[in-house]
Amino acid sequence: MATTRILEWVGRFYIFLLLGFLYLPIIIMALMSFNASPFYQLPFEWTTDWYASLWQNDQLIAATWNSIEIAIITTVISTVLGSAASLALYRYEFRGKKFLQALLFPPIAIPWLITGTAMLIFFFGIGIGRGLIAILLGHVALALPYVIVVVSARLQTFAPELEEAARSLGANQWQVTVRVTLPWIMPGVIAGGLFAFAVSFDQFVVSYFLSTPGQTTLPVEIYAAIRKGFTPEINAVSTIIIVVSMALMLLTARFFKFGGEK
Amino acid sequence: MAEQLATGSRRGLRPALPLLLPAYLWLTVAIFLPLSAMVFFSFMTDLPLAGKEWSFTLGNYAAFFSQSLYLTLLLASLRLGLEVTLWCVVIGYPAAYVLAKVLKGRSREAIFLLVILPFWSNGLVRIFSWAMVLREGGILDITLNAVLPFKINIDLMYSYPAVIIGLVHSYVPYMVLTCYLTLQAIDDSLIEAGRSLGASRLQMLKRVIIPLSMPGLIAGAALIFVPVVGSFMEPRILGGRTGTFYGTVIEDQFVAVFNWPLGAALSFILLAVVLVILALAAPVLRRAG
């Protein structure tokens, strides 16, 4: 038994090391965004100047608003369309259903580099070109499979007898959906929506290929700034982004358990 | 089957269509048609825009096979994918084991969430954060020089190891997640039974635990390998001049050289490689899912 105890403590220590590996760079980046030296020199001198100067950076602020707007519109569209599709996949039996479900896999599994460049070519070919509309089209498509997967997972826990019971009591299809099914799957819908927001807000690769200098999102703007050279301002805006996206995922986790216990 | 009873209480595609159509139409316009268009364009000499002359050609594919540069870079990217995947197994699997079999209750839930959390945060920003750590005069440099009695210069920034570190940091949570799911499904009493029959820890690991968690390992490997082979932003930021890979060459065709047909051909070759890998892993993925 003694060796078991020791091994368990080694295991716990190992997890601690892994968490260090995962979080240290982020913590250091956050600390450096509060350091006065523009060349990240130590000793550490506290300042919030870099955050203050973010407000003067019109380009960055414009890109931030674009990111937020696109993420919100993506969330609304993909949650509505995705939930509807999940309901159909749950409720009805038809030929080709397996195929439709399998079609959700490629958008998730194919590297964004390929999807992004393909969208660029196609949108150019049909005249949409690059810009915010193209980015929005792409983001919704990337978010849809996640929404459908998450909402479908929630629907698996729903008892169809409830719908049958409501129907036999005289409710029509619309009433059944709105009064019975929707309240039950709401946690899944909310989680799906938060996923969609995260997919869009954090999306870099696809936005990168679809953006033009005037119409761009925050991650694309940051990438351009990084390639010009590091500045503490990038640290500051990066720190804000990471805090926002982690908070978002913590919120999602409240509504949706990441697999595992069912 | 219970599942068949539970779902599909009603038959027919017709009533399902209004619910399905918007989502799948959107996916078609923004994903499936673009992928088809890419294949089409890859056989063209130029883009059929603004009245430019174009014709069909195999030249873009010939370029891939005749110039060893592209093949070399594809191999370099495949090697990068393999190395990153291996490191993710080495680092992620033990962590998944501890999470599934050692930690219990609330602390397990909290730590699991902590491990998964970075995976869902901004990848670009996380890659950038390593720049602070790895550069000369960065935290790693200062810390090591403070601890070690002799002077060393740590400047990993813009090197191959930096790219590996950044990518492993990006993808290891995926491996932890998939392995955790399969390890958690292994019945504890099975392990106890094996132990009481006299199997050593190592034997149990080799004969029982690893084989049973193989679907998780393979799922994780596929889900890490594929995006790493197609990565371009991570090598650009952390690799600098050493960070030229297949993905960065494709990026160049679209944003710097503007040879879109060649870019489409290179992308399509990558897609073919990716599909082969996913097809090989698909049976296992289905069982694991």
XYZ file of C-alpha atoms in Angstrom:
551
model
C 0.000 0.000 0.000
C 2.864 2.359 0.733
C 4.091 2.301 -2.846
C 0.563 2.997 -4.056
C 0.409 6.100 -1.867
C 3.773 7.294 -3.124
C 2.785 6.714 -6.748
C -0.435 8.647 -6.195
C 1.501 11.610 -4.859
C 3.922 11.417 -7.797
C 0.833 11.511 -10.035
C -0.557 14.552 -8.287
C 2.788 16.321 -8.547
C 2.913 15.472 -12.243
C -0.494 17.069 -12.861
C 0.772 20.117 -11.001
C 3.772 20.283 -13.384
C 1.492 19.949 -16.410
C -0.697 22.800 -15.177
C 2.475 24.855 -14.747
C 3.460 24.134 -18.343
C -0.010 25.088 -19.550
C -0.413 28.285 -17.553
C 3.071 29.736 -16.954
C 3.521 31.370 -20.374
C 0.077 32.929 -20.123
C 0.775 34.235 -16.625
C 4.146 35.635 -17.700
C 2.571 37.346 -20.689
C -0.054 38.869 -18.415
C 2.614 40.059 -15.942
C 4.699 41.593 -18.722
C 1.689 43.566 -19.898
C 1.898 45.394 -16.547
C 5.672 45.907 -16.746
C 6.912 49.402 -17.510
C 9.891 48.375 -19.669
C 8.961 48.199 -23.360
C 11.716 45.596 -23.840
C 10.406 43.334 -21.055
C 13.404 44.169 -18.858
C 13.410 43.196 -15.219
C 13.169 44.371 -12.441
C 9.436 44.540 -12.675
C 7.904 47.986 -12.512
C 4.130 48.181 -12.316
C 2.277 50.218 -14.930
C -1.063 50.243 -16.704
C 0.245 52.486 -19.494
C 0.020 49.748 -22.110
C -3.648 49.239 -21.417
C -4.207 52.980 -21.524
C -2.465 53.255 -24.885
C -4.736 50.530 -26.278
C -7.523 53.102 -26.188
C -5.528 55.344 -28.533
C -5.101 52.553 -31.079
C -8.047 53.122 -33.402
C -7.171 50.232 -35.703
C -7.171 47.766 -32.824
C -10.431 49.106 -31.423
C -12.141 48.895 -34.808
C -10.952 45.302 -35.208
C -12.192 44.485 -31.695
C -15.672 45.776 -32.497
C -15.688 43.751 -35.718
C -14.733 40.636 -33.748
C -17.466 41.171 -31.183
C -20.140 41.939 -33.785
C -19.239 38.950 -35.932
C -19.121 36.661 -32.899
C -22.579 37.770 -31.737
C -24.185 37.422 -35.183
C -22.451 34.055 -35.667
C -23.789 32.899 -32.298
C -27.377 33.855 -33.087
C -27.452 32.383 -36.596
C -25.590 29.162 -35.857
C -27.503 28.486 -32.639
C -30.891 28.859 -34.332
C -29.993 26.912 -37.495
C -27.990 24.320 -35.582
C -30.667 23.652 -32.972
C -33.294 23.271 -35.703
C -31.106 20.761 -37.546
C -30.419 18.820 -34.316
C -34.155 18.596 -33.645
C -34.767 17.231 -37.138
C -31.962 14.698 -36.767
C -33.392 13.643 -33.416
C -37.051 13.528 -34.296
C -37.185 12.021 -37.754
C -35.978 8.810 -39.305
C -35.088 8.991 -42.978
C -32.661 7.647 -45.505
C -29.356 9.487 -45.628
C -29.526 10.577 -41.993
C -26.233 8.868 -41.175
C -24.696 10.652 -44.142
C -25.927 14.053 -42.965
C -24.485 13.370 -39.520
C -21.182 12.296 -41.053
C -21.074 15.555 -43.042
C -20.591 17.419 -39.751
C -17.217 15.804 -39.245
C -15.160 17.299 -42.132
C -15.660 20.963 -41.160
C -14.325 20.134 -37.700
C -11.519 17.806 -38.794
C -10.127 19.448 -41.933
C -7.361 21.919 -41.040
C -8.561 25.521 -41.110
C -5.743 26.366 -43.496
C -7.444 24.247 -46.170
C -10.983 25.409 -45.352
C -9.868 29.028 -45.204
C -8.026 29.047 -48.520
C -10.881 27.150 -50.179
C -13.376 29.755 -48.922
C -11.132 32.538 -50.202
C -11.050 31.014 -53.684
C -14.769 30.283 -53.782
C -15.985 33.599 -52.354
C -13.753 35.414 -54.824
C -15.093 33.265 -57.643
C -18.757 34.004 -56.905
C -18.183 37.702 -56.304
C -18.526 37.977 -52.524
C -14.812 38.603 -52.270
C -13.071 39.253 -48.969
C -14.374 41.250 -46.031
C -16.680 41.043 -43.058
C -19.522 39.321 -44.954
C -17.163 36.583 -46.113
C -15.776 36.212 -42.581
C -19.308 35.916 -41.185
C -20.267 33.292 -43.788
C -17.194 31.276 -42.820
C -17.599 31.622 -39.049
C -21.218 30.428 -39.059
C -20.214 27.383 -41.127
C -17.389 26.566 -38.685
C -19.638 27.001 -35.651
C -22.653 25.035 -36.974
C -21.216 21.519 -36.526
C -20.226 22.302 -32.921
C -23.726 23.565 -32.131
C -25.358 20.514 -33.724
C -23.054 18.093 -31.873
C -23.606 19.782 -28.496
C -27.378 20.159 -28.851
C -27.715 16.589 -30.164
C -25.808 15.314 -27.129
C -28.329 17.068 -24.899
C -31.239 15.679 -26.939
C -29.979 12.150 -26.272
C -31.027 12.656 -22.641
C -34.530 13.730 -23.661
C -37.338 11.185 -23.373
C -39.457 11.174 -26.559
C -42.396 9.983 -24.469
C -42.670 13.539 -23.177
C -43.322 14.809 -26.693
C -45.795 11.960 -27.263
C -47.597 12.770 -24.031
C -47.901 16.444 -24.929
C -49.200 15.514 -28.358
C -51.784 13.128 -26.982
C -52.957 15.919 -24.677
C -53.696 17.993 -27.750
C -50.601 20.152 -28.197
C -49.647 20.921 -31.768
C -46.122 20.544 -33.145
C -45.171 24.143 -32.406
C -46.462 23.977 -28.824
C -44.662 20.679 -28.234
C -41.406 22.164 -29.439
C -41.611 25.464 -27.572
C -43.214 24.273 -24.303
C -41.728 20.807 -23.876
C -38.644 20.111 -25.955
C -36.962 23.504 -25.978
C -36.983 24.035 -22.189
C -35.417 20.605 -21.744
C -32.608 21.116 -24.259
C -31.983 24.752 -23.230
C -28.712 24.005 -21.383
C -27.452 22.347 -24.562
C -28.590 25.268 -26.709
C -26.871 27.768 -24.410
C -23.681 25.692 -24.353
C -23.816 25.392 -28.139
C -24.220 29.143 -28.412
C -21.241 29.786 -26.153
C -19.174 27.323 -28.217
C -20.203 29.202 -31.356
C -19.179 32.507 -29.798
C -15.795 31.068 -28.814
C -15.214 29.501 -32.238
C -15.880 32.851 -33.878
C -14.198 35.157 -31.365
C -10.991 33.082 -31.261
C -10.953 32.225 -34.934
C -7.764 33.343 -36.619
C -6.928 31.191 -39.647
C -10.150 31.512 -41.618
C -10.548 35.209 -40.767
C -6.955 35.782 -41.838
C -7.545 34.582 -45.390
C -10.898 36.341 -45.697
C -9.986 39.761 -44.292
C -8.918 42.919 -46.079
C -6.925 45.763 -44.477
C -10.046 47.766 -43.594
C -12.253 44.811 -42.671
C -10.475 42.609 -40.213
C -10.866 40.984 -36.817
C -8.840 41.265 -33.630
C -6.772 38.042 -33.950
C -5.808 38.979 -37.524
C -4.774 42.448 -36.355
C -2.712 40.908 -33.549
C -0.985 38.510 -35.951
C -0.022 41.436 -38.173
C 1.319 43.316 -35.155
C 3.319 40.297 -33.928
C 4.958 39.915 -37.307
C 5.973 43.577 -37.264
C 7.622 43.058 -33.866
C 6.532 42.478 -30.289
C 5.211 45.364 -28.288
C 3.817 45.407 -24.751
C 0.570 46.615 -26.283
C 0.119 43.198 -27.893
C 0.656 41.656 -24.458
C -2.045 43.863 -23.021
C -4.644 43.099 -25.673
C -3.669 39.398 -25.650
C -4.162 39.280 -21.897
C -7.621 40.767 -22.274
C -8.522 38.225 -24.968
C -7.316 35.235 -22.973
C -9.236 36.353 -19.895
C -12.395 36.835 -21.958
C -12.170 33.510 -23.763
C -11.358 31.552 -20.593
C -14.245 33.180 -18.755
C -16.463 32.241 -21.662
C -15.429 28.599 -21.499
C -15.895 28.442 -17.726
C -19.413 29.685 -18.373
C -19.898 27.012 -21.045
C -18.703 24.329 -18.654
C -21.492 25.258 -16.277
C -24.007 24.318 -18.943
C -22.280 21.440 -20.595
C -20.101 18.696 -19.180
C -17.205 17.985 -21.494
C -18.062 14.385 -22.271
C -17.349 11.839 -19.560
C -20.094 11.463 -16.997
C -23.396 11.148 -18.768
C -31.871 -1.070 -30.254
C -32.880 1.428 -27.637
C -31.370 4.268 -29.613
C -33.593 3.553 -32.585
C -36.635 3.603 -30.393
C -35.577 6.805 -28.716
C -34.782 8.749 -31.849
C -36.691 8.880 -35.100
C -40.094 8.543 -33.583
C -41.395 9.796 -36.929
C -40.532 8.781 -40.422
C -39.822 10.662 -43.582
C -37.471 13.308 -44.848
C -40.192 15.754 -45.905
C -41.205 17.047 -42.450
C -37.556 17.198 -41.424
C -36.463 19.284 -44.406
C -37.507 22.772 -43.250
C -35.490 22.234 -40.060
C -32.483 20.734 -41.811
C -32.239 22.806 -44.949
C -30.976 26.170 -43.605
C -28.063 24.627 -41.702
C -26.992 22.250 -44.444
C -27.430 24.874 -47.168
C -25.104 27.136 -45.210
C -22.558 24.344 -44.788
C -22.762 23.635 -48.513
C -22.196 27.235 -49.551
C -19.419 27.959 -47.069
C -17.606 24.599 -46.795
C -18.470 21.945 -49.353
C -18.714 24.135 -52.465
C -15.473 25.974 -51.574
C -13.656 22.651 -51.157
C -14.952 21.527 -54.554
C -14.037 24.875 -56.096
C -10.518 24.477 -54.729
C -10.117 21.174 -56.547
C -11.396 22.836 -59.742
C -9.055 25.818 -59.455
C -6.076 23.605 -58.812
C -6.305 22.461 -62.435
C -6.280 26.004 -63.846
C -3.461 28.157 -65.145
C -4.937 31.338 -63.705
C -8.029 32.605 -61.927
C -10.933 33.231 -64.310
C -11.364 36.755 -62.948
C -11.377 40.130 -64.668
C -11.206 38.569 -68.096
C -7.876 36.880 -67.471
C -6.901 34.132 -69.889
C -6.991 30.679 -68.379
C -6.957 27.056 -69.407
C -6.852 23.688 -67.746
C -3.486 22.340 -66.749
C -1.793 19.701 -64.682
C 1.084 22.109 -64.200
C 0.297 22.916 -60.600
C 0.541 19.286 -59.611
C 3.571 18.834 -61.855
C 5.186 21.664 -59.878
C 4.659 19.719 -56.665
C 6.197 16.541 -57.994
C 8.998 18.060 -60.083
C 10.360 20.467 -57.487
C 11.704 18.582 -54.542
C 11.143 21.677 -52.359
C 7.417 21.026 -51.900
C 7.829 17.340 -51.196
C 10.629 18.078 -48.732
C 8.430 20.602 -46.938
C 5.483 18.222 -46.842
C 7.748 15.593 -45.303
C 9.042 18.176 -42.823
C 5.457 19.002 -41.854
C 4.576 15.318 -41.485
C 7.635 14.857 -39.273
C 6.616 17.893 -37.227
C 3.146 16.386 -36.835
C 4.605 13.077 -35.740
C 6.976 14.623 -33.189
C 4.305 16.866 -31.698
C 1.876 13.932 -31.488
C 4.472 11.743 -29.743
C 5.249 14.457 -27.186
C 1.537 14.905 -26.579
C 1.205 11.154 -25.892
C 4.223 11.146 -23.554
C 3.038 14.197 -21.644
C -0.729 13.788 -21.929
C -1.309 10.082 -21.306
C 0.082 9.931 -17.760
C -1.877 13.062 -16.897
C -5.062 11.488 -18.249
C -4.347 8.379 -16.161
C -3.898 10.355 -12.965
C -7.073 12.308 -13.683
C -9.118 9.190 -14.413
C -7.787 6.801 -11.791
C -6.103 8.718 -8.968
C -8.043 11.932 -8.466
C -11.600 11.702 -7.215
C -14.688 13.834 -6.921
C -14.588 17.591 -7.001
C -10.826 17.992 -7.283
C -10.861 15.772 -10.371
C -13.599 17.861 -11.970
C -11.814 21.123 -11.204
C -8.406 19.962 -12.451
C -9.911 18.385 -15.559
C -11.522 21.717 -16.371
C -8.220 23.540 -15.758
C -6.410 21.229 -18.203
C -9.055 21.614 -20.904
C -9.573 25.347 -20.446
C -6.527 26.656 -22.385
C -7.501 24.486 -25.324
C -10.594 26.571 -25.803
C -8.867 29.891 -25.429
C -7.230 31.862 -28.196
C -4.537 29.740 -29.881
C -2.732 32.651 -31.488
C -2.336 34.457 -28.189
C -1.106 31.313 -26.437
C 1.550 30.803 -29.095
C 2.573 34.427 -28.734
C 2.889 34.057 -24.960
C 5.784 31.609 -25.486
C 7.756 34.392 -27.128
C 8.061 36.007 -23.699
C 9.393 32.796 -22.194
C 11.738 31.506 -24.879
C 13.559 34.593 -26.121
C 17.020 35.629 -24.961
C 16.655 37.559 -21.757
C 13.258 35.925 -21.356
C 11.996 34.230 -18.230
C 13.588 30.853 -19.017
C 16.961 32.483 -19.655
C 16.850 34.525 -16.441
C 15.598 31.657 -14.273
C 18.149 29.131 -15.494
C 21.006 31.597 -15.127
C 19.869 32.419 -11.609
C 19.864 28.731 -10.630
C 22.857 27.380 -12.534
C 26.378 28.196 -11.364
C 27.668 28.776 -14.903
C 26.498 31.216 -17.539
C 24.400 29.898 -20.398
C 22.496 31.705 -23.087
C 18.995 30.418 -23.643
C 17.617 31.738 -26.858
C 15.176 29.156 -28.140
C 13.096 31.742 -29.941
C 13.036 31.224 -33.724
C 14.136 27.605 -33.571
C 12.655 24.184 -34.294
C 12.337 23.297 -30.581
C 10.380 26.513 -30.033
C 7.864 25.430 -32.682
C 7.573 21.996 -31.041
C 7.071 23.486 -27.574
C 4.411 25.897 -28.803
C 2.505 23.215 -30.697
C 2.653 20.689 -27.844
C 1.370 23.395 -25.518
C -1.482 24.034 -27.964
C -2.540 20.430 -28.468
C -1.696 18.400 -25.350
C -5.104 19.123 -23.737
C -6.707 17.270 -26.660
C -4.732 14.115 -25.849
C -5.571 14.404 -22.159
C -9.259 14.737 -23.041
C -9.519 11.741 -25.396
C -7.392 9.437 -23.211
C -9.252 10.496 -20.084
C -12.562 9.517 -21.661
C -11.388 5.977 -22.478
C -9.403 5.486 -19.261
C -12.364 6.551 -17.193
C -14.480 3.871 -18.854
C -12.130 1.107 -17.627
C -13.722 -0.623 -14.662
C -11.616 -0.282 -11.504
C -12.549 -3.798 -10.445
C -10.859 -5.101 -13.598
C -7.585 -3.547 -12.457
C -8.047 -4.864 -8.915
C -8.765 -8.349 -10.248
C -5.610 -8.342 -12.338
C -3.545 -7.107 -9.418
C -4.942 -9.716 -7.032
C -4.081 -12.413 -9.557
C -0.480 -11.335 -9.221
C 0.077 -9.078 -12.200
C 2.660 -6.379 -11.619
C 1.879 -2.730 -12.233
C 3.885 -2.758 -15.452
C 2.113 -5.902 -16.688
C -1.283 -4.375 -15.972
C -0.292 -1.257 -17.861
C 1.002 -3.179 -20.865
C -1.619 -5.912 -21.072
C -4.786 -4.235 -19.825
C -4.762 -0.475 -19.461
C -2.957 0.605 -22.617
C -4.848 -1.807 -24.928
C -8.196 -0.739 -23.454
C -7.398 2.945 -23.825
C -6.027 2.553 -27.357
C -9.109 4.166 -28.992
C -8.511 7.311 -26.965
C -4.829 7.369 -27.886
C -5.560 6.969 -31.595
C -8.395 9.485 -31.567
C -6.161 12.003 -29.819
C -3.283 11.293 -32.204
C -5.444 11.842 -35.286
C -7.001 14.994 -33.886
C -3.545 16.423 -33.118
C -1.575 15.177 -36.124
C -3.967 16.576 -38.743
C -4.033 20.228 -37.656
C -0.298 20.250 -36.868
C 0.556 19.140 -40.413
C -1.510 22.081 -41.651
C -0.124 24.620 -39.169
C 1.435 27.840 -40.405
C 0.863 30.514 -37.767
C 2.787 28.672 -35.028
C 5.938 28.083 -37.150
C 5.790 31.690 -38.365
C 5.680 33.210 -34.896
C 7.986 30.835 -33.007
C 10.123 29.465 -35.836
C 11.111 32.638 -37.640
C 13.371 31.798 -40.546
C 13.621 28.128 -39.511
C 9.836 27.943 -39.466
C 9.233 27.186 -43.141
C 6.846 24.282 -43.470
C 4.257 23.046 -45.936
C 1.557 25.185 -44.307
C 3.589 28.378 -44.522
C 4.241 27.762 -48.238
C 0.490 27.451 -48.852
C -0.052 30.646 -46.867
C 2.541 32.383 -49.075
C 0.759 31.381 -52.274
C -2.377 33.133 -51.064
C -1.100 36.211 -49.244
C 2.354 36.937 -50.676
C 3.024 35.300 -54.067
C -0.612 35.316 -55.216
C -0.307 32.083 -57.147
C -3.729 30.831 -56.107
C -3.936 27.851 -58.474
C -0.650 26.494 -57.125
C -1.858 27.216 -53.600
C -5.078 25.319 -54.347
C -3.119 22.343 -55.669
C -0.858 22.321 -52.595
C -3.918 22.629 -50.340
C -5.649 19.790 -52.134
C -2.611 17.526 -51.790
C -2.615 18.290 -48.067
C -6.347 17.563 -47.938
C -5.741 14.189 -49.615
C -3.050 13.317 -47.061
C -5.347 14.408 -44.231
C -8.289 12.383 -45.548
C -6.164 9.247 -45.817
C -5.066 9.675 -42.200
C -8.612 10.313 -40.997
C -9.908 7.330 -42.978
C -7.323 5.108 -41.317
C -8.333 6.391 -37.900
C -12.082 6.483 -38.623
C -13.020 2.959 -37.450
C -11.302 3.593 -34.136
C -12.758 7.099 -33.849
C -16.258 5.739 -34.369
C -15.831 3.156 -31.657
C -14.370 5.744 -29.293
C -17.039 8.348 -30.063
